[in-house]
């Protein structure tokens, strides 16, 4: 069910294991982060929420990447992306945990896959 090739290659083998599914969360959010950086053509290595704040501004006049001409849809994607970094990326990049189930990891991969397909259509405006 995962369509993005990079996401699939980085997460499928980890999903087949018996534990340590926080690594799936780590890799899925890293793929998202890397794709945002690449789409914005940033040379610097801004990361996590700082990257999202820099590239995906809810104000269409200040954003680097425009997700939609509809301001509400654009703003929603910006907030979801920021939430992805704060809720999933940061914990998986700073702490090890066995609290993530295979099912949760798979659901997160599916969600990141949807975000990546939306991001793919984004327009660089700055």
Short mmCIF file of N, CA, C and O in Angstrom, two decimals:
data_model
loop_
_atom_site.label_atom_id
_atom_site.label_comp_id
_atom_site.label_asym_id
_atom_site.label_seq_id
_atom_site.Cartn_x
_atom_site.Cartn_y
_atom_site.Cartn_z
N UNK A 1 0.79 -1.21 0.00
CA UNK A 1 0.00 0.00 0.00
C UNK A 1 0.84 1.28 0.00
O UNK A 1 0.29 2.35 -0.12
N UNK A 2 2.12 1.14 0.17
CA UNK A 2 3.01 2.29 0.16
C UNK A 2 3.48 2.50 -1.28
O UNK A 2 4.10 1.61 -1.86
N UNK A 3 3.20 3.67 -1.83
CA UNK A 3 3.53 3.93 -3.23
C UNK A 3 4.89 4.60 -3.43
O UNK A 3 5.52 4.39 -4.46
N UNK A 4 5.32 5.40 -2.46
CA UNK A 4 6.58 6.09 -2.60
C UNK A 4 7.73 5.10 -2.49
O UNK A 4 7.87 4.39 -1.48
N UNK A 5 8.55 5.04 -3.53
CA UNK A 5 9.63 4.05 -3.61
C UNK A 5 10.64 4.19 -2.47
O UNK A 5 11.02 3.20 -1.84
N UNK A 6 11.09 5.40 -2.21
CA UNK A 6 12.08 5.63 -1.14
C UNK A 6 11.52 5.22 0.22
O UNK A 6 12.19 4.56 1.01
N UNK A 7 10.30 5.61 0.49
CA UNK A 7 9.65 5.26 1.75
C UNK A 7 9.53 3.74 1.89
O UNK A 7 9.84 3.18 2.94
N UNK A 8 9.12 3.10 0.84
CA UNK A 8 8.98 1.64 0.84
C UNK A 8 10.32 0.96 1.09
O UNK A 8 10.44 0.05 1.93
N UNK A 9 11.36 1.40 0.38
CA UNK A 9 12.67 0.78 0.52
C UNK A 9 13.26 0.96 1.92
O UNK A 9 13.99 0.12 2.41
N UNK A 10 12.96 2.07 2.56
CA UNK A 10 13.54 2.35 3.87
C UNK A 10 12.74 1.76 5.03
O UNK A 10 13.27 1.62 6.13
N UNK A 11 11.46 1.42 4.78
CA UNK A 11 10.62 0.97 5.89
C UNK A 11 10.15 -0.48 5.80
O UNK A 11 9.88 -1.10 6.83
N UNK A 12 10.04 -1.03 4.61
CA UNK A 12 9.45 -2.37 4.46
C UNK A 12 10.21 -3.42 5.24
O UNK A 12 9.61 -4.23 5.95
N UNK A 13 11.52 -3.43 5.15
CA UNK A 13 12.29 -4.45 5.87
C UNK A 13 12.13 -4.30 7.38
O UNK A 13 12.05 -5.30 8.11
N UNK A 14 12.02 -3.08 7.87
CA UNK A 14 11.85 -2.84 9.30
C UNK A 14 10.46 -3.28 9.77
O UNK A 14 10.30 -3.76 10.90
N UNK A 15 9.47 -3.14 8.92
CA UNK A 15 8.12 -3.57 9.27
C UNK A 15 7.99 -5.08 9.38
O UNK A 15 7.09 -5.59 10.04
N UNK A 16 8.90 -5.81 8.75
CA UNK A 16 8.87 -7.27 8.78
C UNK A 16 9.51 -7.86 10.03
O UNK A 16 9.39 -9.05 10.28
N UNK A 17 10.19 -7.02 10.81
CA UNK A 17 10.86 -7.51 12.01
C UNK A 17 9.85 -7.74 13.14
O UNK A 17 8.66 -7.47 12.99
N UNK A 18 10.34 -8.21 14.26
CA UNK A 18 9.47 -8.55 15.39
C UNK A 18 9.30 -7.41 16.39
O UNK A 18 8.38 -7.46 17.22
N UNK A 19 10.17 -6.42 16.36
CA UNK A 19 10.09 -5.33 17.34
C UNK A 19 10.89 -4.13 16.85
O UNK A 19 11.39 -4.12 15.74
N UNK A 20 11.00 -3.14 17.72
CA UNK A 20 11.78 -1.92 17.47
C UNK A 20 11.18 -1.10 16.32
O UNK A 20 11.88 -0.58 15.46
N UNK A 21 9.85 -0.97 16.32
CA UNK A 21 9.16 -0.29 15.23
C UNK A 21 9.29 1.23 15.29
O UNK A 21 8.87 1.92 14.36
N UNK A 22 9.90 1.74 16.37
CA UNK A 22 10.22 3.17 16.40
C UNK A 22 11.18 3.53 15.26
O UNK A 22 11.20 4.66 14.78
N UNK A 23 11.94 2.55 14.78
CA UNK A 23 12.85 2.78 13.65
C UNK A 23 12.09 3.06 12.36
O UNK A 23 12.55 3.80 11.50
N UNK A 24 10.91 2.49 12.23
CA UNK A 24 10.06 2.77 11.06
C UNK A 24 9.61 4.23 11.11
O UNK A 24 9.66 4.95 10.10
N UNK A 25 9.19 4.67 12.28
CA UNK A 25 8.76 6.06 12.46
C UNK A 25 9.93 6.99 12.13
O UNK A 25 9.77 7.98 11.43
N UNK A 26 11.10 6.65 12.62
CA UNK A 26 12.30 7.43 12.38
C UNK A 26 12.56 7.56 10.88
O UNK A 26 12.76 8.65 10.36
N UNK A 27 12.55 6.45 10.18
CA UNK A 27 12.85 6.47 8.75
C UNK A 27 11.77 7.16 7.93
O UNK A 27 12.06 7.93 7.03
N UNK A 28 10.50 6.91 8.26
CA UNK A 28 9.40 7.52 7.50
C UNK A 28 9.43 9.04 7.63
O UNK A 28 9.29 9.76 6.64
N UNK A 29 9.65 9.52 8.85
CA UNK A 29 9.69 10.97 9.04
C UNK A 29 10.95 11.57 8.46
O UNK A 29 10.95 12.71 8.00
N UNK A 30 12.02 10.81 8.43
CA UNK A 30 13.25 11.29 7.81
C UNK A 30 13.08 11.41 6.29
O UNK A 30 13.57 12.37 5.68
N UNK A 31 12.38 10.47 5.69
CA UNK A 31 12.10 10.56 4.25
C UNK A 31 11.27 11.81 3.97
O UNK A 31 11.56 12.56 3.04
N UNK A 32 10.25 12.06 4.80
CA UNK A 32 9.42 13.25 4.62
C UNK A 32 10.27 14.52 4.75
O UNK A 32 10.20 15.42 3.90
N UNK A 33 11.08 14.58 5.79
CA UNK A 33 11.94 15.73 6.03
C UNK A 33 12.90 15.96 4.85
O UNK A 33 13.04 17.09 4.37
N UNK A 34 13.51 14.91 4.39
CA UNK A 34 14.45 15.01 3.27
C UNK A 34 13.75 15.49 2.00
O UNK A 34 14.28 16.30 1.25
N UNK A 35 12.55 14.99 1.77
CA UNK A 35 11.79 15.38 0.58
C UNK A 35 11.38 16.84 0.63
O UNK A 35 11.40 17.53 -0.40
N UNK A 36 10.99 17.32 1.80
CA UNK A 36 10.65 18.74 1.95
C UNK A 36 11.87 19.58 1.62
O UNK A 36 11.80 20.56 0.86
N UNK A 37 13.01 19.21 2.18
CA UNK A 37 14.26 19.96 1.95
C UNK A 37 14.62 19.96 0.47
O UNK A 37 14.98 21.00 -0.10
N UNK A 38 14.52 18.81 -0.17
CA UNK A 38 14.86 18.70 -1.60
C UNK A 38 13.89 19.50 -2.47
O UNK A 38 14.31 20.19 -3.40
N UNK A 39 12.61 19.42 -2.18
CA UNK A 39 11.60 20.14 -2.97
C UNK A 39 11.82 21.65 -2.86
O UNK A 39 11.64 22.38 -3.83
N UNK A 40 12.24 22.10 -1.69
CA UNK A 40 12.51 23.53 -1.48
C UNK A 40 13.88 23.94 -2.00
O UNK A 40 14.20 25.12 -2.03
N UNK A 41 14.68 22.95 -2.38
CA UNK A 41 16.04 23.17 -2.89
C UNK A 41 16.90 23.93 -1.88
O UNK A 41 17.60 24.87 -2.23
N UNK A 42 16.84 23.48 -0.63
CA UNK A 42 17.65 24.09 0.42
C UNK A 42 19.02 23.42 0.48
O UNK A 42 19.10 22.20 0.55
N UNK A 43 20.06 24.21 0.47
CA UNK A 43 21.41 23.67 0.59
C UNK A 43 21.76 23.43 2.05
O UNK A 43 22.49 22.52 2.38
N UNK A 44 21.19 24.27 2.93
CA UNK A 44 21.49 24.13 4.36
C UNK A 44 20.76 22.93 4.95
O UNK A 44 19.79 22.45 4.39
N UNK A 45 21.23 22.47 6.07
CA UNK A 45 20.67 21.27 6.68
C UNK A 45 19.72 21.60 7.83
O UNK A 45 19.80 21.03 8.91
N UNK A 46 18.81 22.53 7.61
CA UNK A 46 17.76 22.80 8.58
C UNK A 46 16.95 21.53 8.77
O UNK A 46 16.70 20.80 7.81
N UNK A 47 16.54 21.26 10.02
CA UNK A 47 15.88 19.99 10.32
C UNK A 47 14.56 20.18 11.07
O UNK A 47 14.32 21.22 11.67
N UNK A 48 13.76 19.13 11.05
CA UNK A 48 12.56 19.05 11.88
C UNK A 48 11.63 20.22 11.73
O UNK A 48 11.34 20.69 10.64
N UNK A 49 11.14 20.70 12.88
CA UNK A 49 10.17 21.80 12.89
C UNK A 49 10.78 23.06 12.30
O UNK A 49 10.09 23.81 11.61
N UNK A 50 12.06 23.30 12.53
CA UNK A 50 12.71 24.48 11.94
C UNK A 50 12.62 24.45 10.42
O UNK A 50 12.37 25.47 9.77
N UNK A 51 12.81 23.27 9.84
CA UNK A 51 12.69 23.11 8.39
C UNK A 51 11.27 23.41 7.93
O UNK A 51 11.06 24.17 6.97
N UNK A 52 10.30 22.81 8.60
CA UNK A 52 8.90 23.02 8.22
C UNK A 52 8.54 24.50 8.35
O UNK A 52 7.91 25.07 7.45
N UNK A 53 8.93 25.13 9.45
CA UNK A 53 8.62 26.55 9.64
C UNK A 53 9.25 27.42 8.56
O UNK A 53 8.67 28.43 8.15
N UNK A 54 10.42 27.04 8.10
CA UNK A 54 11.12 27.82 7.08
C UNK A 54 10.50 27.63 5.68
O UNK A 54 10.40 28.57 4.90
N UNK A 55 10.08 26.42 5.39
CA UNK A 55 9.65 26.06 4.03
C UNK A 55 8.14 26.10 3.84
O UNK A 55 7.65 26.49 2.78
N UNK A 56 7.39 25.69 4.84
CA UNK A 56 5.94 25.58 4.73
C UNK A 56 5.27 26.57 5.67
O UNK A 56 4.79 26.22 6.74
N UNK A 57 5.25 27.82 5.27
CA UNK A 57 4.61 28.86 6.07
C UNK A 57 3.13 28.87 5.73
O UNK A 57 2.75 28.84 4.56
N UNK A 58 2.29 28.92 6.75
CA UNK A 58 0.84 28.93 6.53
C UNK A 58 0.38 30.15 5.75
O UNK A 58 -0.65 30.11 5.07
N UNK A 59 1.15 31.23 5.80
CA UNK A 59 0.87 32.44 5.04
C UNK A 59 1.43 32.26 3.62
O UNK A 59 2.64 32.17 3.43
N UNK A 60 0.54 32.22 2.64
CA UNK A 60 0.95 31.97 1.25
C UNK A 60 1.93 33.02 0.73
O UNK A 60 2.71 32.74 -0.18
N UNK A 61 1.95 34.21 1.30
CA UNK A 61 2.88 35.25 0.84
C UNK A 61 4.28 35.04 1.40
O UNK A 61 5.23 35.68 0.95
N UNK A 62 4.44 34.15 2.38
CA UNK A 62 5.74 33.91 3.02
C UNK A 62 6.28 32.51 2.82
O UNK A 62 7.40 32.22 3.23
N UNK A 63 5.52 31.65 2.21
CA UNK A 63 5.92 30.25 2.08
C UNK A 63 6.94 30.04 0.96
O UNK A 63 6.97 30.80 -0.01
N UNK A 64 7.76 29.03 1.09
CA UNK A 64 8.69 28.65 0.02
C UNK A 64 8.00 27.65 -0.90
O UNK A 64 8.13 27.71 -2.11
N UNK A 65 7.24 26.73 -0.31
CA UNK A 65 6.48 25.76 -1.10
C UNK A 65 4.99 26.02 -0.93
O UNK A 65 4.50 26.13 0.19
N UNK A 66 4.30 26.10 -2.05
CA UNK A 66 2.84 26.30 -2.03
C UNK A 66 2.19 24.96 -2.33
O UNK A 66 2.42 24.37 -3.39
N UNK A 67 1.39 24.50 -1.40
CA UNK A 67 0.71 23.21 -1.54
C UNK A 67 -0.56 23.35 -2.37
O UNK A 67 -0.90 22.47 -3.15
N UNK A 68 -1.26 24.46 -2.18
CA UNK A 68 -2.54 24.66 -2.85
C UNK A 68 -2.81 26.16 -2.99
O UNK A 68 -2.35 26.96 -2.17
N UNK A 69 -3.56 26.52 -4.00
CA UNK A 69 -4.02 27.90 -4.14
C UNK A 69 -5.08 28.21 -3.08
O UNK A 69 -5.32 29.38 -2.77
N UNK A 70 -5.71 27.18 -2.55
CA UNK A 70 -6.70 27.34 -1.50
C UNK A 70 -5.95 27.58 -0.18
O UNK A 70 -5.25 26.69 0.29
N UNK A 71 -6.08 28.77 0.40
CA UNK A 71 -5.32 29.09 1.61
C UNK A 71 -5.59 28.12 2.76
O UNK A 71 -4.68 27.81 3.54
N UNK A 72 -6.82 27.65 2.90
CA UNK A 72 -7.15 26.73 3.99
C UNK A 72 -6.45 25.38 3.81
O UNK A 72 -5.92 24.82 4.78
N UNK A 73 -6.45 24.87 2.58
CA UNK A 73 -5.77 23.60 2.32
C UNK A 73 -4.26 23.73 2.52
O UNK A 73 -3.63 22.85 3.10
N UNK A 74 -3.70 24.83 2.07
CA UNK A 74 -2.27 25.07 2.25
C UNK A 74 -1.93 25.15 3.74
O UNK A 74 -1.00 24.50 4.21
N UNK A 75 -2.70 25.93 4.47
CA UNK A 75 -2.47 26.08 5.91
C UNK A 75 -2.60 24.74 6.63
O UNK A 75 -1.80 24.41 7.50
N UNK A 76 -3.59 23.96 6.24
CA UNK A 76 -3.78 22.64 6.86
C UNK A 76 -2.59 21.74 6.66
O UNK A 76 -2.13 21.07 7.60
N UNK A 77 -2.04 21.72 5.45
CA UNK A 77 -0.86 20.88 5.19
C UNK A 77 0.32 21.36 6.02
O UNK A 77 1.08 20.55 6.55
N UNK A 78 0.47 22.68 6.14
CA UNK A 78 1.56 23.23 6.95
C UNK A 78 1.44 22.77 8.39
O UNK A 78 2.42 22.34 9.01
N UNK A 79 0.23 22.84 8.95
CA UNK A 79 0.02 22.43 10.34
C UNK A 79 0.21 20.93 10.52
O UNK A 79 0.80 20.50 11.52
N UNK A 80 -0.27 20.15 9.59
CA UNK A 80 -0.08 18.70 9.67
C UNK A 80 1.41 18.35 9.62
O UNK A 80 1.89 17.50 10.38
N UNK A 81 2.14 19.01 8.74
CA UNK A 81 3.58 18.75 8.62
C UNK A 81 4.31 19.14 9.90
O UNK A 81 5.19 18.41 10.36
N UNK A 82 3.96 20.26 10.47
CA UNK A 82 4.56 20.69 11.73
C UNK A 82 4.22 19.68 12.83
O UNK A 82 5.07 19.28 13.62
N UNK A 83 2.98 19.25 12.85
CA UNK A 83 2.56 18.26 13.83
C UNK A 83 3.27 16.93 13.67
O UNK A 83 3.61 16.26 14.65
N UNK A 84 3.51 16.54 12.42
CA UNK A 84 4.25 15.30 12.14
C UNK A 84 5.64 15.37 12.77
O UNK A 84 6.10 14.41 13.39
N UNK A 85 6.30 16.50 12.62
CA UNK A 85 7.64 16.65 13.18
C UNK A 85 7.61 16.61 14.70
O UNK A 85 8.41 15.92 15.33
N UNK A 86 6.69 17.35 15.29
CA UNK A 86 6.63 17.44 16.75
C UNK A 86 6.16 16.14 17.40
O UNK A 86 6.71 15.72 18.43
N UNK A 87 5.17 15.50 16.81
CA UNK A 87 4.56 14.33 17.42
C UNK A 87 5.31 13.04 17.14
O UNK A 87 5.42 12.19 18.03
N UNK A 88 5.83 12.88 15.94
CA UNK A 88 6.43 11.60 15.57
C UNK A 88 7.93 11.67 15.32
O UNK A 88 8.68 10.83 15.79
N UNK A 89 8.38 12.66 14.56
CA UNK A 89 9.80 12.74 14.21
C UNK A 89 10.66 12.96 15.43
O UNK A 89 11.61 12.23 15.68
N UNK A 90 10.36 13.99 16.22
CA UNK A 90 11.23 14.34 17.34
C UNK A 90 11.42 13.18 18.33
O UNK A 90 12.55 12.85 18.67
N UNK A 91 10.35 12.55 18.80
CA UNK A 91 10.57 11.44 19.74
C UNK A 91 11.40 10.30 19.14
O UNK A 91 12.27 9.74 19.81
N UNK A 92 11.18 9.99 17.87
CA UNK A 92 11.90 8.86 17.26
C UNK A 92 13.35 9.20 16.93
O UNK A 92 14.16 8.31 16.71
N UNK A 93 13.67 10.49 16.88
CA UNK A 93 15.05 10.90 16.61
C UNK A 93 15.85 11.14 17.88
O UNK A 93 17.07 11.21 17.83
N UNK A 94 15.17 11.28 19.01
CA UNK A 94 15.86 11.62 20.24
C UNK A 94 15.78 10.55 21.33
O UNK A 94 16.53 10.63 22.30
N UNK A 95 14.87 9.58 21.15
CA UNK A 95 14.70 8.54 22.17
C UNK A 95 14.40 7.20 21.52
O UNK A 95 13.74 7.15 20.50
N UNK A 96 14.86 6.13 22.15
CA UNK A 96 14.52 4.78 21.72
C UNK A 96 13.32 4.31 22.53
O UNK A 96 13.24 4.57 23.73
N UNK A 97 12.39 3.64 21.87
CA UNK A 97 11.21 3.13 22.57
C UNK A 97 10.70 1.87 21.89
O UNK A 97 10.81 1.72 20.67
N UNK A 98 10.15 1.00 22.70
CA UNK A 98 9.49 -0.19 22.16
C UNK A 98 7.97 -0.04 22.19
O UNK A 98 7.24 -1.01 22.01
N UNK A 99 7.50 1.18 22.40
CA UNK A 99 6.07 1.43 22.56
C UNK A 99 5.31 1.51 21.24
O UNK A 99 4.09 1.55 21.24
N UNK A 100 6.01 1.51 20.12
CA UNK A 100 5.36 1.61 18.81
C UNK A 100 5.09 0.19 18.28
O UNK A 100 6.00 -0.62 18.16
N UNK A 101 3.84 -0.08 17.96
CA UNK A 101 3.49 -1.40 17.42
C UNK A 101 3.70 -1.41 15.90
O UNK A 101 3.82 -0.36 15.27
N UNK A 102 3.73 -2.60 15.34
CA UNK A 102 3.86 -2.75 13.89
C UNK A 102 2.69 -2.04 13.19
O UNK A 102 2.87 -1.35 12.19
N UNK A 103 1.49 -2.20 13.74
CA UNK A 103 0.31 -1.60 13.14
C UNK A 103 0.40 -0.07 13.13
O UNK A 103 0.07 0.58 12.15
N UNK A 104 0.86 0.49 14.25
CA UNK A 104 1.02 1.94 14.32
C UNK A 104 2.08 2.42 13.33
O UNK A 104 1.89 3.44 12.66
N UNK A 105 3.17 1.69 13.24
CA UNK A 105 4.23 2.05 12.30
C UNK A 105 3.73 2.00 10.86
O UNK A 105 4.03 2.89 10.05
N UNK A 106 2.97 0.97 10.53
CA UNK A 106 2.42 0.84 9.18
C UNK A 106 1.45 1.98 8.87
O UNK A 106 1.48 2.56 7.78
N UNK A 107 0.60 2.31 9.84
CA UNK A 107 -0.34 3.42 9.64
C UNK A 107 0.40 4.73 9.41
O UNK A 107 0.02 5.53 8.56
N UNK A 108 1.46 4.95 10.18
CA UNK A 108 2.24 6.17 10.00
C UNK A 108 2.88 6.20 8.61
O UNK A 108 2.88 7.24 7.95
N UNK A 109 3.40 5.06 8.17
CA UNK A 109 3.98 5.00 6.81
C UNK A 109 2.94 5.35 5.76
O UNK A 109 3.23 6.09 4.81
N UNK A 110 1.73 4.85 5.93
CA UNK A 110 0.66 5.16 5.00
C UNK A 110 0.34 6.64 4.98
O UNK A 110 0.15 7.24 3.93
N UNK A 111 0.33 7.24 6.16
CA UNK A 111 0.06 8.67 6.26
C UNK A 111 1.17 9.49 5.63
O UNK A 111 0.92 10.44 4.87
N UNK A 112 2.42 9.12 5.90
CA UNK A 112 3.55 9.82 5.29
C UNK A 112 3.50 9.66 3.77
O UNK A 112 3.79 10.59 3.03
N UNK A 113 3.10 8.50 3.30
CA UNK A 113 2.97 8.27 1.86
C UNK A 113 1.97 9.25 1.24
O UNK A 113 2.23 9.82 0.17
N UNK A 114 0.86 9.48 1.91
CA UNK A 114 -0.13 10.46 1.43
C UNK A 114 0.47 11.86 1.42
O UNK A 114 0.33 12.60 0.45
N UNK A 115 1.16 12.23 2.50
CA UNK A 115 1.79 13.55 2.57
C UNK A 115 2.82 13.73 1.46
O UNK A 115 2.91 14.80 0.86
N UNK A 116 3.59 12.69 1.19
CA UNK A 116 4.60 12.77 0.12
C UNK A 116 3.95 12.98 -1.24
O UNK A 116 4.47 13.72 -2.08
N UNK A 117 2.81 12.34 -1.48
CA UNK A 117 2.14 12.52 -2.78
C UNK A 117 1.60 13.93 -2.92
O UNK A 117 1.61 14.49 -4.02
N UNK A 118 1.16 14.54 -1.83
CA UNK A 118 0.71 15.93 -1.87
C UNK A 118 1.91 16.85 -2.08
O UNK A 118 1.87 17.78 -2.90
N UNK A 119 2.97 16.60 -1.33
CA UNK A 119 4.19 17.40 -1.43
C UNK A 119 4.77 17.38 -2.83
O UNK A 119 5.29 18.39 -3.33
N UNK A 120 4.67 16.24 -3.49
CA UNK A 120 5.20 16.09 -4.84
C UNK A 120 4.59 17.12 -5.81
O UNK A 120 5.25 17.59 -6.72
N UNK A 121 3.35 17.50 -5.57
CA UNK A 121 2.64 18.44 -6.44
C UNK A 121 2.85 19.90 -6.04
O UNK A 121 2.35 20.81 -6.70
N UNK A 122 3.57 20.11 -4.94
CA UNK A 122 3.79 21.48 -4.45
C UNK A 122 4.58 22.30 -5.44
O UNK A 122 5.37 21.78 -6.22
N UNK A 123 4.35 23.60 -5.39
CA UNK A 123 5.05 24.55 -6.27
C UNK A 123 6.03 25.38 -5.44
O UNK A 123 5.65 25.93 -4.40
N UNK A 124 7.27 25.47 -5.90
CA UNK A 124 8.23 26.33 -5.22
C UNK A 124 7.95 27.75 -5.66
O UNK A 124 7.93 28.06 -6.85
N UNK A 125 7.72 28.64 -4.69
CA UNK A 125 7.35 30.01 -5.01
C UNK A 125 8.41 31.03 -4.59
O UNK A 125 8.31 32.19 -4.95
N UNK A 126 9.40 30.62 -3.83
CA UNK A 126 10.48 31.53 -3.42
C UNK A 126 11.81 30.87 -3.69
O UNK A 126 11.98 29.70 -3.55
#
